[in-house]
Structures are given as C-alpha cells and as structure tokens.
Coordinates of N, CA and C in Angstrom, one line a residue:
Chain A
D1 N 13.5 11.8 1.5 CA 12.3 11.0 1.5 C 11.3 11.6 2.5
I2 N 10.0 11.7 2.2 CA 9.0 12.2 3.0 C 8.6 11.2 4.1
Q3 N 8.7 11.6 5.4 CA 8.3 10.7 6.5 C 6.9 11.0 6.9
M4 N 6.2 10.0 7.3 CA 4.8 10.1 7.8 C 4.8 9.6 9.2
T5 N 4.3 10.4 10.1 CA 4.2 10.0 11.5 C 2.7 9.9 11.9
Q6 N 2.3 8.7 12.3 CA 0.9 8.4 12.6 C 0.8 8.2 14.0
S7 N -0.4 8.7 14.6 CA -0.6 8.5 16.0 C -2.1 8.4 16.3
P8 N -2.5 7.6 17.4 CA -1.6 6.8 18.2 C -1.3 5.5 17.5
S9 N -0.4 4.7 18.0 CA -0.1 3.4 17.4 C -1.1 2.4 17.7
T10 N -1.7 2.5 18.9 CA -2.9 1.7 19.3 C -3.9 2.5 19.9
L11 N -5.2 2.1 19.6 CA -6.3 2.9 20.1 C -7.3 1.9 20.6
S12 N -7.7 2.0 21.9 CA -8.7 1.1 22.5 C -10.0 1.8 22.5
A13 N -11.1 1.3 22.0 CA -12.4 2.0 21.9 C -13.5 1.0 21.9
S14 N -14.7 1.5 22.2 CA -15.9 0.7 22.2 C -16.8 0.9 21.0
V15 N -17.6 0.0 20.7 CA -18.6 0.2 19.7 C -19.4 1.4 20.0
G16 N -19.6 2.3 19.0 CA -20.3 3.5 19.1 C -19.4 4.7 19.4
D17 N -18.2 4.5 19.8 CA -17.3 5.6 20.1 C -16.9 6.4 18.8
R18 N -16.6 7.6 19.0 CA -16.0 8.4 17.9 C -14.5 8.4 18.1
V19 N -13.8 8.0 17.0 CA -12.3 7.9 17.1 C -11.6 8.7 16.0
T20 N -10.5 9.3 16.4 CA -9.7 10.1 15.4 C -8.2 9.6 15.4
I21 N -7.7 9.4 14.2 CA -6.3 9.1 14.0 C -5.7 10.2 13.3
T22 N -4.4 10.6 13.7 CA -3.8 11.7 13.0 C -2.5 11.2 12.3
C23 N -2.1 12.0 11.3 CA -1.0 11.7 10.5 C -0.3 13.0 10.1
R24 N 1.0 13.0 10.3 CA 1.8 14.2 10.1 C 2.9 13.9 9.1
A25 N 3.0 14.8 8.0 CA 4.1 14.6 7.0 C 5.2 15.5 7.4
S26 N 6.4 15.0 7.0 CA 7.7 15.8 7.3 C 7.8 17.0 6.4
Q27 N 7.1 17.1 5.4 CA 7.0 18.3 4.5 C 5.7 18.3 3.9
S28 N 5.3 19.4 3.3 CA 4.0 19.6 2.7 C 3.8 18.6 1.6
I29 N 2.6 17.9 1.6 CA 2.2 17.0 0.6 C 0.9 17.5 0.0
S30 N 0.6 18.7 0.2 CA -0.7 19.3 -0.4 C -1.8 18.4 0.2
S31 N -2.6 17.8 -0.7 CA -3.7 16.9 -0.3 C -3.5 15.5 -0.8
W32 N -2.3 15.2 -1.1 CA -2.0 13.9 -1.7 C -1.8 12.8 -0.6
L33 N -2.9 12.6 0.1 CA -2.9 11.6 1.2 C -4.1 10.7 1.1
A34 N -3.8 9.4 1.4 CA -4.9 8.4 1.4 C -4.9 7.7 2.7
W35 N -6.0 7.1 3.1 CA -6.2 6.2 4.3 C -6.6 4.8 3.8
Y36 N -6.0 3.8 4.5 CA -6.4 2.4 4.2 C -6.7 1.7 5.5
Q37 N -7.6 0.7 5.3 CA -7.9 -0.2 6.4 C -7.4 -1.5 6.1
Q38 N -6.7 -2.2 7.1 CA -6.2 -3.5 6.8 C -6.7 -4.4 8.0
K39 N -7.2 -5.6 7.6 CA -7.6 -6.6 8.5 C -6.6 -7.8 8.4
P40 N -6.4 -8.5 9.5 CA -5.4 -9.6 9.5 C -5.5 -10.5 8.3
G41 N -4.4 -10.8 7.6 CA -4.4 -11.7 6.5 C -5.0 -11.2 5.2
K42 N -5.3 -9.9 5.2 CA -6.0 -9.3 4.0 C -5.1 -8.2 3.5
A43 N -5.4 -7.9 2.2 CA -4.7 -6.7 1.6 C -5.4 -5.4 2.2
P44 N -4.7 -4.3 2.2 CA -5.4 -3.1 2.6 C -6.5 -2.7 1.7
K45 N -7.4 -1.9 2.2 CA -8.6 -1.4 1.5 C -8.6 0.1 1.5
L46 N -8.8 0.7 0.4 CA -8.8 2.2 0.3 C -10.1 2.7 0.9
L47 N -9.9 3.7 1.8 CA -11.1 4.4 2.4 C -11.2 5.8 1.9
I48 N -10.1 6.5 1.9 CA -10.1 8.0 1.6 C -9.0 8.3 0.7
Y49 N -9.2 9.1 -0.3 CA -8.1 9.6 -1.1 C -8.1 11.1 -1.2
K50 N -7.1 11.7 -1.7 CA -7.0 13.2 -1.8 C -7.4 13.8 -0.5
A51 N -7.0 13.3 0.6 CA -7.1 13.8 1.9 C -8.5 13.7 2.5
S52 N -9.5 13.9 1.7 CA -10.9 13.9 2.3 C -12.0 13.3 1.4
S53 N -11.6 12.7 0.2 CA -12.6 12.1 -0.7 C -12.9 10.7 -0.3
L54 N -14.1 10.4 0.0 CA -14.5 9.1 0.4 C -14.6 8.2 -0.8
E55 N -13.9 7.0 -0.7 CA -14.0 6.1 -1.8 C -15.4 5.5 -1.9
S56 N -15.8 5.2 -3.2 CA -17.1 4.6 -3.4 C -17.3 3.4 -2.6
G57 N -18.5 3.3 -2.0 CA -18.8 2.1 -1.2 C -18.3 2.1 0.2
V58 N -17.6 3.1 0.6 CA -17.1 3.2 2.0 C -18.2 3.9 2.8
P59 N -18.5 3.3 4.0 CA -19.6 3.9 4.8 C -19.3 5.4 5.2
S60 N -20.3 6.2 5.3 CA -20.2 7.6 5.6 C -19.7 7.9 7.0
R61 N -19.7 6.9 7.8 CA -19.1 7.2 9.2 C -17.6 7.5 9.2
F62 N -17.0 7.1 8.0 CA -15.6 7.5 7.8 C -15.5 8.9 7.2
S63 N -14.7 9.7 7.8 CA -14.4 11.0 7.2 C -12.9 11.4 7.5
A64 N -12.4 12.3 6.7 CA -11.0 12.7 6.9 C -10.9 14.2 6.4
S65 N -9.8 14.8 7.0 CA -9.5 16.2 6.6 C -8.0 16.4 6.7
G66 N -7.7 17.6 6.3 CA -6.3 18.0 6.4 C -5.7 18.4 5.1
S67 N -4.6 19.1 5.2 CA -3.8 19.5 4.0 C -2.4 20.0 4.5
G68 N -1.5 20.0 3.5 CA -0.1 20.4 3.9 C 0.6 19.3 4.7
T69 N 0.7 19.4 6.0 CA 1.4 18.4 6.8 C 0.5 17.7 7.8
E70 N -0.7 18.2 8.1 CA -1.5 17.6 9.2 C -2.8 17.1 8.6
F71 N -3.0 15.8 9.0 CA -4.2 15.1 8.5 C -4.8 14.3 9.6
S72 N -6.1 14.0 9.4 CA -6.8 13.1 10.4 C -7.9 12.3 9.7
L73 N -8.1 11.1 10.3 CA -9.2 10.2 9.9 C -10.1 10.1 11.1
T74 N -11.4 10.2 10.9 CA -12.4 10.1 12.0 C -13.4 9.0 11.6
I75 N -13.7 8.2 12.6 CA -14.8 7.2 12.5 C -15.9 7.7 13.5
S76 N -17.0 8.1 13.0 CA -18.0 8.9 13.8 C -18.6 8.0 14.9
S77 N -18.9 6.7 14.5 CA -19.5 5.8 15.4 C -18.9 4.4 15.1
L78 N -18.0 4.0 15.9 CA -17.2 2.7 15.6 C -18.2 1.5 15.6
Q79 N -18.0 0.7 14.6 CA -18.8 -0.5 14.4 C -17.9 -1.7 14.5
P80 N -18.5 -2.9 14.8 CA -17.7 -4.1 15.0 C -16.7 -4.4 13.8
D81 N -17.2 -4.0 12.6 CA -16.4 -4.3 11.4 C -15.2 -3.4 11.3
D82 N -15.1 -2.3 12.1 CA -14.1 -1.3 12.0 C -12.8 -1.6 12.8
F83 N -12.9 -2.7 13.6 CA -11.7 -3.0 14.4 C -10.7 -3.6 13.4
A84 N -9.6 -2.9 13.2 CA -8.6 -3.2 12.2 C -7.4 -2.2 12.4
T85 N -6.5 -2.3 11.5 CA -5.3 -1.4 11.5 C -5.5 -0.4 10.3
Y86 N -5.2 0.9 10.6 CA -5.4 1.9 9.6 C -4.0 2.6 9.3
Y87 N -3.8 2.8 8.0 CA -2.6 3.4 7.6 C -2.9 4.7 6.8
C88 N -2.1 5.7 7.0 CA -2.1 6.8 6.1 C -1.0 6.6 5.1
H89 N -1.1 7.3 3.9 CA -0.1 7.0 2.8 C 0.0 8.3 2.0
Q90 N 1.2 8.8 1.9 CA 1.4 10.0 1.1 C 1.8 9.5 -0.3
Y91 N 1.3 10.2 -1.3 CA 1.7 9.8 -2.7 C 2.0 11.1 -3.5
N92 N 2.6 12.0 -2.8 CA 3.1 13.2 -3.4 C 4.3 13.0 -4.3
S93 N 5.1 12.0 -3.9 CA 6.3 11.6 -4.6 C 6.2 10.1 -5.0
Y94 N 7.1 9.7 -5.8 CA 7.1 8.3 -6.3 C 7.4 7.4 -5.2
S95 N 8.0 7.8 -4.1 CA 8.3 6.9 -3.0 C 7.0 6.5 -2.2
G96 N 6.0 7.3 -2.1 CA 4.8 6.9 -1.5 C 4.8 6.3 -0.1
T97 N 5.3 7.1 0.8 CA 5.5 6.6 2.2 C 4.2 6.3 2.9
F98 N 4.2 5.3 3.8 CA 3.1 5.0 4.7 C 3.4 5.4 6.1
G99 N 2.4 5.7 6.8 CA 2.5 5.9 8.3 C 2.7 4.5 8.9
Q100 N 3.1 4.5 10.2 CA 3.4 3.3 10.9 C 2.2 2.4 11.2
G101 N 1.0 3.0 11.1 CA -0.2 2.2 11.3 C -0.8 2.5 12.7
T102 N -2.1 2.4 12.8 CA -2.9 2.5 14.1 C -3.8 1.4 14.2
K103 N -3.6 0.6 15.2 CA -4.4 -0.6 15.5 C -5.6 -0.2 16.3
V104 N -6.8 -0.3 15.9 CA -8.0 0.0 16.6 C -8.5 -1.3 17.3
E105 N -8.4 -1.3 18.6 CA -8.8 -2.5 19.3 C -10.1 -2.3 20.1
I106 N -10.7 -3.5 20.5 CA -11.9 -3.4 21.3 C -11.5 -3.2 22.7
K107 N -12.2 -2.2 23.3 CA -11.9 -1.8 24.7 C -12.5 -2.8 25.7
Chain B
E1 N -14.3 -5.9 -14.2 CA -13.8 -5.8 -12.8 C -12.3 -5.8 -12.7
V2 N -11.7 -4.8 -12.1 CA -10.3 -4.7 -12.0 C -9.8 -5.8 -11.0
Q3 N -8.8 -6.5 -11.5 CA -8.1 -7.5 -10.6 C -6.6 -7.5 -10.8
L4 N -5.9 -7.7 -9.7 CA -4.5 -7.9 -9.7 C -4.3 -9.3 -9.0
V5 N -3.8 -10.2 -9.8 CA -3.7 -11.6 -9.2 C -2.2 -11.9 -9.2
Q6 N -1.7 -12.2 -7.9 CA -0.3 -12.5 -7.7 C 0.0 -13.9 -7.7
S7 N 1.3 -14.2 -7.9 CA 1.7 -15.6 -7.9 C 1.7 -16.2 -6.5
G8 N 1.8 -17.5 -6.3 CA 1.6 -18.1 -5.1 C 2.8 -18.0 -4.1
A9 N 2.6 -18.5 -2.9 CA 3.6 -18.4 -1.8 C 4.9 -19.1 -2.3
E10 N 6.0 -18.6 -1.8 CA 7.3 -19.2 -2.1 C 8.1 -19.5 -0.8
V11 N 8.8 -20.6 -0.8 CA 9.7 -20.9 0.2 C 11.1 -21.1 -0.4
K12 N 12.1 -20.3 -0.1 CA 13.4 -20.3 -0.7 C 14.5 -20.3 0.4
K13 N 15.7 -20.6 -0.1 CA 16.9 -20.6 0.7 C 17.7 -19.3 0.5
P14 N 18.4 -18.9 1.5 CA 19.2 -17.7 1.4 C 20.2 -17.9 0.2
G15 N 20.3 -16.8 -0.6 CA 21.2 -16.8 -1.8 C 20.5 -17.2 -3.0
E16 N 19.3 -17.7 -3.0 CA 18.6 -18.1 -4.1 C 17.9 -16.9 -4.9
L17 N 17.6 -17.1 -6.1 CA 16.9 -16.1 -6.9 C 15.4 -16.3 -6.9
L18 N 14.7 -15.2 -7.0 CA 13.2 -15.3 -6.9 C 12.6 -14.2 -7.8
K19 N 11.6 -14.5 -8.5 CA 10.8 -13.6 -9.2 C 9.3 -13.9 -9.0
I20 N 8.6 -12.9 -8.4 CA 7.2 -13.1 -8.2 C 6.4 -12.2 -9.2
S21 N 5.1 -12.5 -9.4 CA 4.4 -11.8 -10.5 C 3.1 -11.3 -10.0
C22 N 2.5 -10.4 -10.8 CA 1.3 -9.7 -10.6 C 0.6 -9.4 -11.9
K23 N -0.5 -10.1 -12.2 CA -1.2 -10.0 -13.4 C -2.4 -9.1 -13.3
G24 N -2.5 -8.1 -14.1 CA -3.6 -7.2 -14.1 C -4.6 -7.5 -15.1
S25 N -5.9 -7.3 -14.8 CA -7.0 -7.5 -15.7 C -8.1 -6.6 -15.4
G26 N -9.0 -6.4 -16.4 CA -10.2 -5.6 -16.2 C -10.0 -4.1 -16.4
Y27 N -8.8 -3.7 -16.9 CA -8.5 -2.3 -17.1 C -7.3 -2.3 -18.1
T28 N -7.0 -1.1 -18.6 CA -5.9 -0.9 -19.5 C -4.6 -0.9 -18.8
F29 N -3.9 -2.0 -18.8 CA -2.7 -2.3 -18.0 C -1.7 -1.2 -18.1
T30 N -1.5 -0.8 -19.4 CA -0.4 0.2 -19.7 C -0.7 1.6 -19.2
S31 N -1.8 1.9 -18.7 CA -2.2 3.2 -18.3 C -2.1 3.6 -16.8
H32 N -1.7 2.6 -16.1 CA -1.6 2.8 -14.6 C -0.3 2.3 -14.1
W33 N 0.3 3.2 -13.2 CA 1.5 2.7 -12.5 C 1.1 1.5 -11.6
I34 N 2.1 0.6 -11.5 CA 2.0 -0.6 -10.6 C 3.1 -0.4 -9.6
G35 N 2.7 -0.5 -8.3 CA 3.7 -0.5 -7.2 C 3.8 -1.8 -6.5
W36 N 4.9 -1.9 -5.7 CA 5.1 -3.1 -4.8 C 5.2 -2.6 -3.4
V37 N 4.6 -3.3 -2.5 CA 4.6 -2.9 -1.1 C 5.0 -4.1 -0.2
R38 N 5.9 -3.9 0.7 CA 6.4 -5.0 1.6 C 5.7 -4.9 2.9
Q39 N 5.3 -6.0 3.5 CA 4.8 -6.1 4.9 C 5.5 -7.2 5.6
M40 N 6.5 -6.9 6.4 CA 7.1 -7.9 7.2 C 6.2 -8.4 8.3
P41 N 6.5 -9.6 8.8 CA 5.5 -10.2 9.8 C 5.2 -9.3 11.0
G42 N 4.0 -9.0 11.2 CA 3.5 -8.2 12.3 C 3.9 -6.7 12.2
K43 N 4.3 -6.3 11.0 CA 4.8 -4.9 10.8 C 3.9 -4.1 9.9
G44 N 4.3 -2.9 9.6 CA 3.5 -2.0 8.7 C 3.9 -2.2 7.3
L45 N 3.3 -1.3 6.5 CA 3.4 -1.3 5.0 C 4.6 -0.4 4.6
E46 N 5.4 -0.9 3.7 CA 6.6 -0.2 3.2 C 6.5 -0.2 1.6
W47 N 6.6 1.0 1.1 CA 6.6 1.3 -0.3 C 8.0 0.9 -0.9
M48 N 8.0 0.0 -1.9 CA 9.2 -0.4 -2.5 C 9.6 0.3 -3.8
G49 N 8.6 0.5 -4.6 CA 8.8 1.2 -5.9 C 7.7 1.0 -6.8
V50 N 7.8 1.7 -8.0 CA 6.7 1.7 -8.9 C 7.2 1.5 -10.3
I51 N 6.4 1.1 -11.2 CA 6.8 1.0 -12.6 C 5.6 1.4 -13.5
Y52 N 5.8 2.1 -14.6 CA 4.8 2.4 -15.5 C 4.9 1.5 -16.7
P53 N 3.9 0.6 -16.8 CA 4.0 -0.5 -17.8 C 4.2 -0.1 -19.3
D54 N 3.7 1.1 -19.6 CA 3.7 1.5 -21.0 C 5.2 1.7 -21.5
D55 N 6.0 2.3 -20.6 CA 7.4 2.5 -21.1 C 8.5 2.0 -20.1
S56 N 8.0 1.2 -19.1 CA 8.9 0.6 -18.1 C 9.6 1.6 -17.2
D57 N 9.2 2.9 -17.2 CA 9.8 3.9 -16.3 C 9.6 3.3 -14.8
T58 N 10.7 3.2 -14.1 CA 10.7 2.6 -12.8 C 11.3 3.5 -11.8
R59 N 10.7 3.6 -10.6 CA 11.2 4.4 -9.5 C 11.3 3.6 -8.3
Y60 N 12.4 3.6 -7.6 CA 12.6 2.8 -6.4 C 12.6 3.7 -5.2
S61 N 12.0 3.2 -4.1 CA 12.2 3.8 -2.8 C 13.7 3.7 -2.4
P62 N 14.3 4.7 -1.8 CA 15.7 4.6 -1.5 C 16.1 3.4 -0.7
S63 N 15.2 2.9 0.2 CA 15.5 1.8 1.0 C 15.6 0.5 0.2
F64 N 15.0 0.4 -1.0 CA 15.0 -0.8 -1.8 C 15.8 -0.7 -3.1
Q65 N 16.3 0.5 -3.4 CA 17.2 0.6 -4.6 C 18.4 -0.3 -4.5
G66 N 18.6 -1.1 -5.5 CA 19.7 -2.0 -5.5 C 19.4 -3.3 -4.9
Q67 N 18.3 -3.4 -4.1 CA 18.0 -4.7 -3.4 C 17.1 -5.6 -4.2
V68 N 16.2 -5.0 -5.0 CA 15.2 -5.7 -5.8 C 15.2 -5.1 -7.2
T69 N 14.6 -5.8 -8.1 CA 14.3 -5.3 -9.5 C 12.9 -5.4 -9.8
I70 N 12.3 -4.3 -10.2 CA 10.9 -4.3 -10.7 C 10.9 -4.2 -12.2
S71 N 10.1 -5.1 -12.8 CA 10.0 -5.1 -14.3 C 8.6 -5.4 -14.7
V72 N 8.4 -5.4 -16.0 CA 7.0 -5.6 -16.5 C 7.1 -6.2 -17.9
D73 N 6.1 -7.0 -18.2 CA 5.9 -7.5 -19.6 C 4.5 -7.1 -20.0
K74 N 4.4 -6.0 -20.7 CA 3.1 -5.5 -21.0 C 2.3 -6.3 -22.0
S75 N 3.0 -7.2 -22.7 CA 2.3 -8.1 -23.6 C 1.4 -9.1 -22.9
I76 N 1.7 -9.3 -21.6 CA 0.9 -10.3 -20.9 C 0.3 -9.6 -19.6
S77 N 0.4 -8.3 -19.6 CA -0.2 -7.5 -18.5 C 0.3 -7.9 -17.1
T78 N 1.6 -8.1 -17.0 CA 2.2 -8.7 -15.8 C 3.4 -7.9 -15.3
A79 N 3.4 -7.6 -14.0 CA 4.5 -6.9 -13.4 C 5.2 -7.9 -12.5
Y80 N 6.5 -7.7 -12.3 CA 7.4 -8.6 -11.5 C 8.2 -7.9 -10.5
L81 N 8.5 -8.7 -9.5 CA 9.4 -8.2 -8.4 C 10.5 -9.3 -8.3
Q82 N 11.7 -9.0 -8.4 CA 12.8 -10.0 -8.4 C 13.9 -9.7 -7.4
W83 N 14.4 -10.8 -6.9 CA 15.6 -10.8 -6.0 C 16.7 -11.6 -6.7
N84 N 17.9 -11.2 -6.7 CA 19.0 -12.0 -7.2 C 19.6 -12.9 -6.2
S85 N 19.5 -12.5 -4.9 CA 20.1 -13.3 -3.9 C 19.3 -13.0 -2.6
L86 N 18.5 -13.9 -2.3 CA 17.6 -13.7 -1.1 C 18.3 -13.7 0.2
K87 N 17.8 -13.0 1.2 CA 18.2 -13.0 2.5 C 17.1 -13.4 3.4
A88 N 17.4 -13.9 4.6 CA 16.3 -14.2 5.6 C 15.4 -13.0 5.8
S89 N 16.0 -11.8 5.8 CA 15.3 -10.6 6.1 C 14.3 -10.2 5.0
D90 N 14.4 -10.9 3.9 CA 13.4 -10.7 2.8 C 12.1 -11.4 3.0
S91 N 12.0 -12.2 4.1 CA 10.8 -12.9 4.4 C 9.7 -11.9 4.8
A92 N 8.6 -12.0 4.0 CA 7.6 -11.0 4.2 C 6.4 -11.3 3.2
M93 N 5.3 -10.5 3.4 CA 4.2 -10.5 2.4 C 4.5 -9.4 1.5
Y94 N 4.3 -9.7 0.2 CA 4.5 -8.6 -0.8 C 3.2 -8.4 -1.6
Y95 N 2.8 -7.2 -1.6 CA 1.6 -6.8 -2.4 C 2.0 -6.0 -3.6
C96 N 1.3 -6.3 -4.7 CA 1.3 -5.3 -5.8 C 0.1 -4.5 -5.7
A97 N 0.2 -3.3 -6.3 CA -0.9 -2.4 -6.1 C -1.0 -1.4 -7.3
R98 N -2.2 -1.1 -7.7 CA -2.4 -0.2 -8.9 C -2.6 1.2 -8.4
R99 N -1.9 2.1 -9.1 CA -2.1 3.6 -8.8 C -3.2 4.1 -9.7
S100 N -4.1 4.8 -9.0 CA -5.2 5.5 -9.8 C -4.7 6.5 -10.7
R101 N -5.4 6.8 -11.8 CA -5.0 7.9 -12.6 C -5.7 9.2 -12.1
N102 N -6.5 9.1 -11.1 CA -7.2 10.3 -10.5 C -6.4 10.6 -9.2
G103 N -5.2 11.0 -9.4 CA -4.4 11.4 -8.2 C -3.3 10.5 -7.7
Y104 N -3.2 9.3 -8.3 CA -2.1 8.4 -8.1 C -2.1 7.7 -6.7
H105 N -3.2 7.8 -6.0 CA -3.3 6.9 -4.8 C -3.5 5.5 -5.3
I106 N -3.2 4.6 -4.4 CA -3.5 3.1 -4.7 C -5.0 2.9 -4.6
D107 N -5.5 2.4 -5.7 CA -7.0 2.1 -5.6 C -7.3 0.6 -5.6
Y108 N -6.3 -0.2 -6.1 CA -6.6 -1.7 -6.1 C -5.3 -2.4 -5.7
W109 N -5.5 -3.5 -4.9 CA -4.4 -4.3 -4.4 C -4.5 -5.7 -4.9
G110 N -3.3 -6.4 -5.0 CA -3.3 -7.8 -5.2 C -3.5 -8.5 -3.9
Q111 N -3.6 -9.8 -3.9 CA -4.0 -10.5 -2.7 C -2.7 -10.8 -1.9
G112 N -1.6 -10.5 -2.4 CA -0.3 -10.7 -1.6 C 0.4 -12.0 -2.0
T113 N 1.7 -12.0 -1.9 CA 2.5 -13.2 -2.1 C 3.4 -13.3 -0.9
L114 N 3.3 -14.4 -0.2 CA 4.1 -14.6 1.0 C 5.4 -15.3 0.6
V115 N 6.5 -14.6 1.0 CA 7.9 -15.1 0.7 C 8.5 -15.5 2.0
T116 N 9.0 -16.7 2.1 CA 9.7 -17.2 3.2 C 11.1 -17.7 2.8
V117 N 12.1 -17.1 3.5 CA 13.5 -17.4 3.2 C 14.1 -18.0 4.4
S118 N 14.5 -19.3 4.3 CA 15.0 -20.0 5.4 C 15.9 -21.1 5.0
S119 N 17.0 -21.3 5.8 CA 17.9 -22.4 5.4 C 17.4 -23.7 6.0

C-alpha cells in the first residue's frame, strides 16, 4: 500500500501569510495527487487535482506542484476562510491513500 | 447538478448489522467509480474501497478487506456500505465520494453518514 506522509501536522499562521504544506509518497505516484480542504462538520472540498491543476471555482491564491514522490500545496496569502484542515490524496492505485492532514490555525 | 445524498445518522449496538446508502444524481451513475471514506472522531480521512457501478467491480483497501461490504444497485443509482457485525470502533463519519473520469481523483462528496455504535 502506498503511504502518504504530510507535514506539518499543524501550522499556525496569520491572515496574509504565505503557507506551504508538503506531502511525500512512499513510492512514485507520477502526478496522481489531489489536495482537499475540510472544515469542521463538513465534507472535504477538492482544491487541486493531478498535482497542480486548480479545480474550477477555487481561488487562485491556492497553487500546488510536484511529481513522483514530493508534492506541495501553497496558499499565497492566507484568508480568514482558509483556516481549515488540508489533506493530500494519492489516487495512483485503487487504495487511494490520504495524508494525515494539516490543520491551519490562526496565529 | 451532481449530487451524492447519503442516508441518515445511525445509532446501533455492537454485533448488529447495518447498511448505509449513497444515491447519485445529476450524472451517469454507471460511468464513475464510487468510493467510501471513513473519518473517525477527530481523526483524518481513510480510504475504504471503491466500486464501479456498471459491473460492480469492487476494490477494498487492505485495512478494510473483510470488515465491510461495498455494493451497488445501479437500477436506483445507489451505492451501499454494509457491516455484518458492528463494533464500537466502527463509530465514525462515513463519506461516499465520486471519482472523476478525468484522472480518478475524487471530485464530489456526499454529506456524510454518522454511525454510532454503543451498548
């Protein structure tokens, strides 16, 4: 099974900060990686697919990059609505493993 | 509009049987894999397995193989997640999710079904 290691687990930041979350796969997944945002009590929301493709309707302050085993999600200027938990998700195989999540908190 | 509508919250006792549902609408149900994701209280997302509604091809994550059964009734555009004997550790939120045909990432999620197992 492919393992996904996401870091940091918690990130404290202020409105306007640039933040980056990283995700590492235990083996190459090419570009088969997505990023999701989840707020308390809600289903996750797709932000990025195929490692760097921005989902329609998602603000352009979200961007992502990577391929193979190393990936990152960047929020260029953190907004109040962005305080949430973020998950990476590999879908190279049927198992579709998630990272452990990164909670972005208000500093 | 694509929608995945899940059945309501359940409260069950250990050892009981449970089947929760996920009804798809607004798209061709048989053309997209449907997956199930577990989220235990205060924890992260765990991929349980997927099913292709057109032919019921089912793949389980190793952690959930033998613990649950995923099925589908394509005549009513509904996928199911079933337990034959619930445990307290099955208490969690369960989401169904649709896989995109453009790369197989999850593009739509159900609203979640909360399962509580307690004696």
